[in-house]
Structure formats: structure tokens, C-alpha cells
Amino acid sequence: MGSASDEPVVSEAVKTLEQLGIDYEVRVMSAHRTPERVAEYAQQARDRGIQVLIAAAGGSAALGGALAAWSTLPVIGIPLASSELKGIDALLSTAQMPPGIPVAAMAVGAWGARNAAFFAAQILGLQHPEIRQAYDDYRRELRER
């Protein structure tokens, strides 16, 4: 996440990852305030076993793009409503990536945070049967409700 103040929204993704049994780590780093930390994290992620990156940021929402610039892992962006534009700026910044450096853009806020975790589960489920099963079970529960 771009700032510690983003934690209430990011916690929705964390709860969903936990519900699905997906290991995760949470870091605070800013594409603007700590760009070296972002570059180092992105460049080392694959070697540390990370398979998907989720970036939550508001305003210019540059974190997702910065991670995607430094890594070829899938990046999922959660736009946050941190400015007077109520997240529209972050949504457009996340979605308008140049060709070849994609960031998957979720909805603004808590719904986007939860869907980022679900989308990560879909990606990870391609290689991890236990994650695929947890997500399939979740979807079945949704239908049954």
C-alpha cells in the first residue's frame, strides 16, 4: 500500500486472502516517497516466491505502475479514494497503463480490495489446486446463499 492510512481498505483484501488460505505479506511503500524501496521489492519478489502483486494507492495511484515497471509478475491495482476526486483519479491512473506494462484495475475502495484478492486467487489457482478449490468453494457458497 502507498501509505499506512490505506490500511482500512487493504484489510479487506487481507481478510479475503486469509479466508482463501493464501499466504501474503503487507508492505507500505510509495512510488513517489520511497521509489528505491518499490524497485527493490518488485525486482526481488519472484526470487522470494511471490507470484502476484497487489498494489493499493490513491491519487495518481503510481504504485501499481511502478511495480509493473520493475517486475513481470501480474500486478493487480486497487484504486483508493484519497483525494477530492473520490478515487476516479486513482482508477484512471491504474487502468491507463501503457501497452506492455499492464496493471489489472479493480473497483475503487473496499469492493476493489476484496476483488483484488479474489482475482489473485484465480491466478494462483492455475498452479495451486488448494487455492483453486478454496475459491471454487467460495463461489459455490455464494450461489447457495
Coordinates of N, CA, C and O in Angstrom, one line a residue:
M1 N 0.9 -1.2 0.0 CA 0.0 0.0 0.0 C 0.9 1.2 0.0 O 2.0 1.2 0.5
G2 N 0.4 2.3 -0.6 CA 1.2 3.5 -0.7 C 1.4 4.3 0.6 O 2.3 5.0 0.7
S3 N 0.5 4.1 1.5 CA 0.5 4.8 2.8 C -0.1 4.0 3.9 O -1.0 3.2 3.6
A4 N 0.4 4.1 5.1 CA -0.2 3.4 6.2 C -1.7 3.7 6.4 O -2.5 2.9 6.9
S5 N -2.1 4.9 6.0 CA -3.5 5.3 6.1 C -4.4 4.5 5.2 O -5.6 4.5 5.3
D6 N -3.8 3.7 4.2 CA -4.6 2.9 3.3 C -5.0 1.6 4.0 O -5.8 0.8 3.4
E7 N -4.6 1.3 5.2 CA -4.8 0.0 5.8 C -6.2 -0.4 6.0 O -6.6 -1.6 5.7
P8 N -7.2 0.5 6.3 CA -8.6 0.1 6.4 C -9.1 -0.6 5.2 O -9.9 -1.6 5.3
V9 N -8.8 -0.1 4.0 CA -9.3 -0.7 2.8 C -8.5 -1.9 2.5 O -9.0 -2.9 2.1
V10 N -7.2 -1.9 2.6 CA -6.3 -3.0 2.3 C -6.7 -4.2 3.2 O -6.6 -5.4 2.8
S11 N -7.2 -3.9 4.4 CA -7.6 -5.0 5.3 C -8.7 -5.9 4.7 O -8.8 -7.1 5.0
E12 N -9.5 -5.3 3.8 CA -10.5 -6.1 3.1 C -9.8 -7.2 2.3 O -10.3 -8.3 2.2
A13 N -8.8 -6.8 1.6 CA -8.0 -7.8 0.8 C -7.4 -8.8 1.6 O -7.4 -10.0 1.4
V14 N -6.8 -8.4 2.7 CA -6.1 -9.3 3.7 C -7.1 -10.3 4.2 O -6.8 -11.5 4.2
K15 N -8.2 -9.9 4.7 CA -9.2 -10.8 5.2 C -9.6 -11.9 4.2 O -9.8 -13.0 4.5
T16 N -9.8 -11.4 2.9 CA -10.2 -12.3 1.8 C -9.1 -13.3 1.5 O -9.3 -14.5 1.4
L17 N -7.8 -12.9 1.5 CA -6.7 -13.8 1.3 C -6.6 -14.8 2.4 O -6.4 -16.0 2.1
E18 N -6.8 -14.4 3.6 CA -6.8 -15.3 4.8 C -7.9 -16.3 4.6 O -7.8 -17.5 4.9
Q19 N -9.1 -15.8 4.3 CA -10.3 -16.7 4.1 C -10.0 -17.8 3.1 O -10.5 -18.9 3.2
L20 N -9.2 -17.5 2.0 CA -8.9 -18.4 1.0 C -7.6 -19.2 1.2 O -7.2 -20.1 0.4
G21 N -7.0 -19.0 2.3 CA -5.8 -19.7 2.7 C -4.6 -19.3 1.9 O -3.7 -20.1 1.6
I22 N -4.5 -18.1 1.4 CA -3.4 -17.6 0.6 C -2.4 -16.8 1.5 O -2.8 -15.9 2.2
D23 N -1.1 -17.3 1.4 CA -0.1 -16.5 2.1 C 0.1 -15.2 1.5 O 0.0 -15.0 0.3
Y24 N 0.5 -14.2 2.3 CA 0.6 -12.8 1.8 C 1.6 -12.1 2.7 O 1.9 -12.6 3.8
E25 N 2.0 -11.0 2.2 CA 2.8 -10.0 3.1 C 2.3 -8.6 2.7 O 1.8 -8.4 1.6
V26 N 2.4 -7.7 3.7 CA 1.9 -6.4 3.5 C 3.1 -5.4 3.7 O 3.8 -5.6 4.7
R27 N 3.2 -4.5 2.8 CA 4.3 -3.5 2.9 C 3.7 -2.1 2.6 O 2.8 -2.0 1.8
V28 N 4.3 -1.1 3.3 CA 4.0 0.3 3.0 C 5.1 0.8 2.2 O 6.3 0.8 2.7
M29 N 4.9 1.2 1.0 CA 5.9 1.8 0.1 C 5.2 2.7 -0.9 O 4.1 2.4 -1.3
S30 N 5.9 3.8 -1.2 CA 5.3 4.8 -2.1 C 6.1 4.9 -3.4 O 7.4 5.0 -3.3
A31 N 5.5 4.9 -4.5 CA 6.2 5.2 -5.8 C 6.8 6.5 -5.8 O 7.8 6.7 -6.5
H32 N 6.3 7.5 -5.0 CA 6.9 8.8 -5.0 C 7.8 9.1 -3.9 O 8.8 9.7 -4.0
R33 N 7.5 8.6 -2.7 CA 8.3 8.9 -1.5 C 9.4 7.9 -1.3 O 10.4 8.2 -0.7
T34 N 9.2 6.6 -1.7 CA 10.2 5.6 -1.5 C 10.4 4.8 -2.7 O 10.3 3.5 -2.7
P35 N 10.7 5.4 -3.9 CA 10.8 4.7 -5.1 C 11.9 3.6 -5.1 O 11.7 2.5 -5.8
E36 N 13.0 3.8 -4.4 CA 14.0 2.7 -4.4 C 13.5 1.5 -3.7 O 13.8 0.4 -4.1
R37 N 12.7 1.7 -2.6 CA 12.1 0.5 -1.9 C 11.2 -0.2 -2.8 O 11.1 -1.5 -2.9
V38 N 10.4 0.5 -3.6 CA 9.4 -0.2 -4.6 C 10.2 -1.0 -5.6 O 9.9 -2.1 -5.9
A39 N 11.3 -0.4 -6.2 CA 12.1 -1.1 -7.2 C 12.7 -2.3 -6.6 O 12.6 -3.4 -7.3
E40 N 13.3 -2.2 -5.5 CA 13.9 -3.4 -4.8 C 12.9 -4.5 -4.5 O 13.2 -5.6 -4.8
Y41 N 11.8 -4.1 -4.0 CA 10.8 -5.1 -3.7 C 10.3 -5.8 -4.9 O 10.2 -7.0 -5.0
A42 N 10.0 -5.1 -6.0 CA 9.5 -5.7 -7.2 C 10.5 -6.5 -7.9 O 10.2 -7.6 -8.3
Q43 N 11.8 -6.1 -7.9 CA 12.8 -6.9 -8.5 C 13.1 -8.2 -7.8 O 13.5 -9.2 -8.4
Q44 N 12.9 -8.2 -6.5 CA 13.2 -9.4 -5.7 C 12.0 -10.3 -5.4 O 12.2 -11.4 -4.9
A45 N 10.8 -9.9 -5.8 CA 9.6 -10.6 -5.4 C 9.6 -12.0 -6.0 O 9.3 -13.0 -5.2
R46 N 9.9 -12.2 -7.2 CA 9.8 -13.5 -7.9 C 10.8 -14.5 -7.2 O 10.4 -15.6 -6.9
D47 N 12.0 -14.0 -6.9 CA 13.0 -14.9 -6.3 C 12.6 -15.3 -4.9 O 13.1 -16.3 -4.3
R48 N 11.7 -14.5 -4.2 CA 11.3 -14.8 -2.9 C 10.0 -15.6 -2.9 O 9.4 -15.9 -1.9
G49 N 9.6 -16.0 -4.1 CA 8.4 -16.9 -4.2 C 7.1 -16.2 -4.4 O 6.0 -16.9 -4.5
I50 N 7.1 -14.9 -4.5 CA 5.8 -14.2 -4.7 C 5.4 -14.4 -6.2 O 6.2 -14.4 -7.1
Q51 N 4.1 -14.6 -6.4 CA 3.6 -14.9 -7.7 C 2.6 -13.8 -8.2 O 2.4 -13.8 -9.4
V52 N 2.1 -13.0 -7.4 CA 1.1 -12.0 -7.7 C 1.4 -10.8 -6.8 O 1.6 -11.0 -5.6
L53 N 1.4 -9.6 -7.4 CA 1.5 -8.4 -6.6 C 0.2 -7.6 -6.6 O -0.5 -7.5 -7.6
I54 N -0.3 -7.1 -5.4 CA -1.5 -6.3 -5.3 C -1.0 -4.9 -4.8 O -0.3 -4.9 -3.8
A55 N -1.4 -3.9 -5.5 CA -0.9 -2.5 -5.1 C -2.2 -1.7 -4.8 O -3.0 -1.5 -5.7
A56 N -2.2 -1.1 -3.7 CA -3.3 -0.2 -3.3 C -2.8 1.3 -3.2 O -1.8 1.5 -2.5
A57 N -3.4 2.2 -3.9 CA -2.9 3.6 -3.9 C -4.0 4.5 -4.4 O -4.8 4.1 -5.1
G58 N -3.9 5.7 -3.9 CA -4.8 6.8 -4.2 C -4.2 7.8 -5.1 O -3.0 7.7 -5.4
G59 N -4.9 8.9 -5.4 CA -4.4 10.0 -6.2 C -3.9 9.5 -7.5 O -4.6 9.0 -8.3
S60 N -2.6 9.7 -7.8 CA -2.0 9.3 -9.1 C -1.9 7.8 -9.1 O -1.7 7.2 -10.2
A61 N -2.0 7.1 -8.0 CA -2.0 5.6 -8.0 C -0.8 5.0 -8.7 O -1.0 4.1 -9.5
A62 N 0.3 5.6 -8.5 CA 1.5 5.2 -9.3 C 2.1 3.9 -8.8 O 3.0 3.3 -9.5
L63 N 1.7 3.4 -7.6 CA 2.4 2.2 -7.1 C 2.3 1.0 -8.0 O 3.2 0.3 -8.2
G64 N 1.1 0.7 -8.4 CA 0.9 -0.4 -9.3 C 1.7 -0.3 -10.6 O 2.4 -1.3 -11.0
G65 N 1.7 0.8 -11.2 CA 2.6 1.0 -12.4 C 4.0 0.9 -12.1 O 4.8 0.3 -12.9
A66 N 4.5 1.4 -11.0 CA 5.9 1.3 -10.6 C 6.3 -0.2 -10.4 O 7.3 -0.6 -10.8
L67 N 5.4 -1.0 -9.7 CA 5.7 -2.4 -9.5 C 5.7 -3.1 -10.8 O 6.6 -3.9 -11.1
A68 N 4.8 -2.8 -11.7 CA 4.8 -3.4 -13.0 C 6.0 -3.0 -13.9 O 6.4 -3.8 -14.7
A69 N 6.5 -1.8 -13.7 CA 7.7 -1.4 -14.4 C 8.9 -2.2 -14.0 O 9.8 -2.4 -14.8
W70 N 9.0 -2.6 -12.7 CA 10.1 -3.3 -12.2 C 10.0 -4.8 -12.2 O 10.9 -5.5 -11.8
S71 N 8.8 -5.4 -12.5 CA 8.6 -6.8 -12.4 C 7.7 -7.2 -13.5 O 6.8 -6.5 -13.9
T72 N 7.8 -8.5 -13.9 CA 6.9 -9.1 -14.9 C 5.9 -10.0 -14.2 O 5.1 -10.6 -14.9
L73 N 5.8 -9.9 -12.9 CA 4.7 -10.6 -12.2 C 3.4 -9.9 -12.5 O 3.4 -8.7 -12.7
P74 N 2.3 -10.7 -12.4 CA 1.0 -10.0 -12.5 C 0.8 -9.0 -11.4 O 1.1 -9.2 -10.2
V75 N 0.3 -7.8 -11.7 CA 0.1 -6.7 -10.8 C -1.4 -6.4 -10.8 O -2.0 -6.1 -11.9
I76 N -2.0 -6.4 -9.6 CA -3.4 -6.0 -9.5 C -3.5 -4.7 -8.7 O -3.0 -4.6 -7.6
G77 N -4.2 -3.7 -9.3 CA -4.3 -2.4 -8.7 C -5.6 -2.2 -8.0 O -6.7 -2.5 -8.5
I78 N -5.5 -1.6 -6.8 CA -6.7 -1.2 -6.0 C -6.7 0.3 -5.9 O -5.9 0.9 -5.2
P79 N -7.5 1.0 -6.7 CA -7.6 2.4 -6.6 C -8.3 2.9 -5.3 O -9.3 2.3 -4.9
L80 N -7.7 3.9 -4.6 CA -8.3 4.3 -3.4 C -8.8 5.8 -3.5 O -8.2 6.6 -4.2
A81 N -9.8 6.0 -2.8 CA -10.5 7.4 -2.8 C -9.8 8.2 -1.8 O -10.3 8.4 -0.7
S82 N -8.6 8.8 -2.1 CA -7.9 9.6 -1.2 C -7.8 11.1 -1.5 O -7.1 11.8 -0.8
S83 N -8.5 11.5 -2.6 CA -8.4 12.9 -3.0 C -9.9 13.4 -3.2 O -10.8 12.7 -3.0
E84 N -9.9 14.7 -3.5 CA -11.2 15.3 -3.8 C -12.0 14.6 -5.0 O -13.2 14.8 -5.1
L85 N -11.3 13.9 -5.8 CA -11.9 13.2 -6.9 C -12.5 11.9 -6.6 O -13.0 11.2 -7.4
K86 N -12.4 11.5 -5.3 CA -13.1 10.3 -4.7 C -12.7 9.0 -5.4 O -13.5 8.1 -5.6
G87 N -11.4 8.9 -5.9 CA -10.9 7.7 -6.4 C -10.9 7.6 -7.9 O -10.3 6.7 -8.5
I88 N -11.7 8.5 -8.6 CA -11.7 8.4 -10.1 C -10.3 8.7 -10.6 O -9.9 8.0 -11.6
D89 N -9.5 9.6 -10.0 CA -8.1 9.8 -10.5 C -7.3 8.5 -10.3 O -6.6 8.1 -11.3
A90 N -7.5 7.8 -9.2 CA -6.7 6.6 -9.0 C -7.1 5.5 -9.9 O -6.3 4.7 -10.4
L91 N -8.4 5.4 -10.2 CA -9.0 4.4 -11.1 C -8.4 4.6 -12.5 O -7.9 3.7 -13.1
L92 N -8.4 5.8 -13.0 CA -7.9 6.1 -14.3 C -6.4 5.9 -14.4 O -5.9 5.4 -15.4
S93 N -5.7 6.3 -13.4 CA -4.2 6.1 -13.3 C -3.9 4.6 -13.4 O -2.9 4.2 -14.0
T94 N -4.7 3.8 -12.6 CA -4.4 2.4 -12.6 C -4.8 1.7 -13.9 O -4.0 0.8 -14.4
A95 N -5.9 2.1 -14.5 CA -6.3 1.5 -15.8 C -5.5 1.9 -17.0 O -5.4 1.2 -18.0
Q96 N -5.0 3.1 -17.0 CA -4.4 3.7 -18.2 C -2.9 3.4 -18.3 O -2.1 4.3 -18.6
M97 N -2.5 2.2 -18.1 CA -1.1 1.8 -18.3 C -0.7 1.7 -19.7 O -1.6 1.3 -20.5
P98 N 0.5 2.0 -20.1 CA 0.9 1.9 -21.5 C 1.0 0.4 -21.9 O 1.2 -0.5 -21.0
P99 N 0.8 0.1 -23.2 CA 0.8 -1.3 -23.6 C 2.2 -1.9 -23.3 O 3.2 -1.3 -23.3
G100 N 2.0 -3.2 -22.8 CA 3.2 -4.0 -22.4 C 3.5 -3.9 -20.9 O 4.3 -4.7 -20.4
I101 N 2.9 -3.0 -20.2 CA 3.2 -2.8 -18.8 C 1.8 -2.8 -18.1 O 1.4 -1.8 -17.5
P102 N 1.1 -4.0 -18.1 CA -0.3 -3.9 -17.6 C -0.4 -4.0 -16.1 O 0.4 -4.5 -15.4
V103 N -1.5 -3.3 -15.6 CA -1.9 -3.5 -14.2 C -3.4 -3.7 -14.3 O -4.2 -3.0 -14.9
A104 N -3.9 -4.8 -13.7 CA -5.3 -5.1 -13.6 C -6.0 -4.1 -12.7 O -5.5 -4.0 -11.5
A105 N -6.9 -3.4 -13.1 CA -7.6 -2.4 -12.3 C -8.9 -2.9 -11.7 O -9.8 -3.3 -12.4
M106 N -9.0 -2.9 -10.4 CA -10.2 -3.3 -9.7 C -11.0 -2.0 -9.4 O -10.6 -0.9 -9.8
A107 N -12.2 -2.2 -8.8 CA -13.0 -1.1 -8.4 C -12.4 -0.2 -7.3 O -11.5 -0.7 -6.6
V108 N -12.8 1.0 -7.2 CA -12.3 1.9 -6.1 C -12.8 1.4 -4.8 O -13.9 1.0 -4.6
G109 N -11.8 1.3 -3.8 CA -12.2 1.0 -2.4 C -12.3 -0.4 -2.0 O -11.7 -1.3 -2.6
A110 N -13.1 -0.7 -1.0 CA -13.2 -2.0 -0.4 C -13.7 -3.1 -1.3 O -13.1 -4.2 -1.2
W111 N -14.6 -2.8 -2.2 CA -15.0 -3.8 -3.2 C -13.8 -4.2 -4.0 O -13.6 -5.4 -4.3
G112 N -13.1 -3.2 -4.5 CA -11.9 -3.5 -5.3 C -10.9 -4.3 -4.5 O -10.2 -5.1 -5.1
A113 N -10.7 -4.0 -3.2 CA -9.7 -4.7 -2.4 C -10.1 -6.2 -2.3 O -9.3 -7.1 -2.5
R114 N -11.4 -6.4 -2.1 CA -11.8 -7.8 -2.0 C -11.7 -8.5 -3.4 O -11.2 -9.7 -3.4
N115 N -12.1 -7.8 -4.4 CA -11.9 -8.4 -5.8 C -10.5 -8.6 -6.2 O -10.2 -9.6 -6.9
A116 N -9.6 -7.8 -5.7 CA -8.1 -8.0 -6.0 C -7.7 -9.3 -5.4 O -7.0 -10.1 -6.0
A117 N -8.1 -9.6 -4.2 CA -7.8 -10.9 -3.5 C -8.4 -12.1 -4.3 O -7.8 -13.1 -4.5
F118 N -9.7 -11.9 -4.7 CA -10.3 -13.0 -5.5 C -9.6 -13.2 -6.8 O -9.4 -14.3 -7.3
F119 N -9.2 -12.1 -7.5 CA -8.5 -12.2 -8.8 C -7.2 -12.9 -8.6 O -6.8 -13.7 -9.4
A120 N -6.5 -12.5 -7.5 CA -5.2 -13.2 -7.2 C -5.5 -14.7 -7.0 O -4.7 -15.5 -7.5
A121 N -6.5 -15.0 -6.3 CA -6.9 -16.4 -6.1 C -7.1 -17.1 -7.5 O -6.7 -18.3 -7.7
Q122 N -7.8 -16.5 -8.4 CA -8.0 -17.1 -9.7 C -6.6 -17.3 -10.4 O -6.4 -18.4 -11.0
I123 N -5.7 -16.4 -10.3 CA -4.4 -16.5 -11.0 C -3.6 -17.6 -10.3 O -3.1 -18.5 -11.0
L124 N -3.6 -17.6 -9.0 CA -2.8 -18.6 -8.2 C -3.4 -20.0 -8.4 O -2.7 -21.0 -8.4
G125 N -4.7 -20.0 -8.5 CA -5.4 -21.3 -8.6 C -5.0 -22.1 -9.9 O -5.2 -23.3 -10.0
L126 N -4.4 -21.4 -10.9 CA -4.0 -22.1 -12.1 C -2.8 -23.0 -11.8 O -2.6 -24.0 -12.5
Q127 N -2.1 -22.8 -10.7 CA -0.9 -23.6 -10.3 C -1.1 -24.3 -9.0 O -0.3 -25.2 -8.6
H128 N -2.0 -23.8 -8.2 CA -2.2 -24.3 -6.8 C -3.6 -24.9 -6.6 O -4.5 -24.1 -6.4
P129 N -3.8 -26.2 -6.7 CA -5.1 -26.8 -6.6 C -5.8 -26.4 -5.3 O -7.1 -26.2 -5.3
E130 N -5.1 -26.2 -4.2 CA -5.8 -25.9 -2.9 C -6.4 -24.5 -2.9 O -7.5 -24.3 -2.4
I131 N -5.8 -23.6 -3.6 CA -6.3 -22.2 -3.8 C -7.5 -22.3 -4.7 O -8.5 -21.6 -4.5
R132 N -7.4 -23.0 -5.8 CA -8.5 -23.1 -6.8 C -9.7 -23.7 -6.0 O -10.8 -23.2 -6.2
Q133 N -9.5 -24.7 -5.2 CA -10.6 -25.4 -4.5 C -11.2 -24.4 -3.5 O -12.4 -24.3 -3.4
A134 N -10.4 -23.6 -2.8 CA -10.9 -22.6 -1.8 C -11.8 -21.6 -2.6 O -12.9 -21.2 -2.1
Y135 N -11.3 -21.1 -3.7 CA -12.1 -20.2 -4.5 C -13.4 -20.8 -5.0 O -14.5 -20.2 -5.0
D136 N -13.3 -22.0 -5.6 CA -14.5 -22.7 -6.1 C -15.5 -22.9 -4.9 O -16.7 -22.7 -5.2
D137 N -15.0 -23.3 -3.8 CA -15.9 -23.4 -2.6 C -16.6 -22.1 -2.3 O -17.8 -22.1 -2.0
Y138 N -15.8 -21.0 -2.3 CA -16.4 -19.7 -2.0 C -17.5 -19.4 -3.0 O -18.6 -18.9 -2.6
R139 N -17.2 -19.6 -4.3 CA -18.2 -19.3 -5.3 C -19.5 -20.2 -5.2 O -20.6 -19.7 -5.4
R140 N -19.3 -21.4 -4.8 CA -20.4 -22.3 -4.6 C -21.3 -21.8 -3.4 O -22.5 -21.7 -3.5
E141 N -20.6 -21.3 -2.3 CA -21.3 -20.7 -1.2 C -22.1 -19.5 -1.6 O -23.2 -19.3 -1.1
L142 N -21.6 -18.7 -2.5 CA -22.3 -17.5 -3.0 C -23.6 -17.9 -3.7 O -24.6 -17.3 -3.5
R143 N -23.5 -18.9 -4.5 CA -24.7 -19.4 -5.3 C -25.7 -20.0 -4.3 O -26.9 -19.8 -4.6
E144 N -25.3 -20.6 -3.3 CA -26.2 -21.3 -2.4 C -26.9 -20.3 -1.4 O -28.0 -20.6 -0.9
R145 N -26.3 -19.1 -1.3 CA -26.9 -18.1 -0.4 C -28.1 -17.6 -1.1 O -28.9 -16.9 -1.1

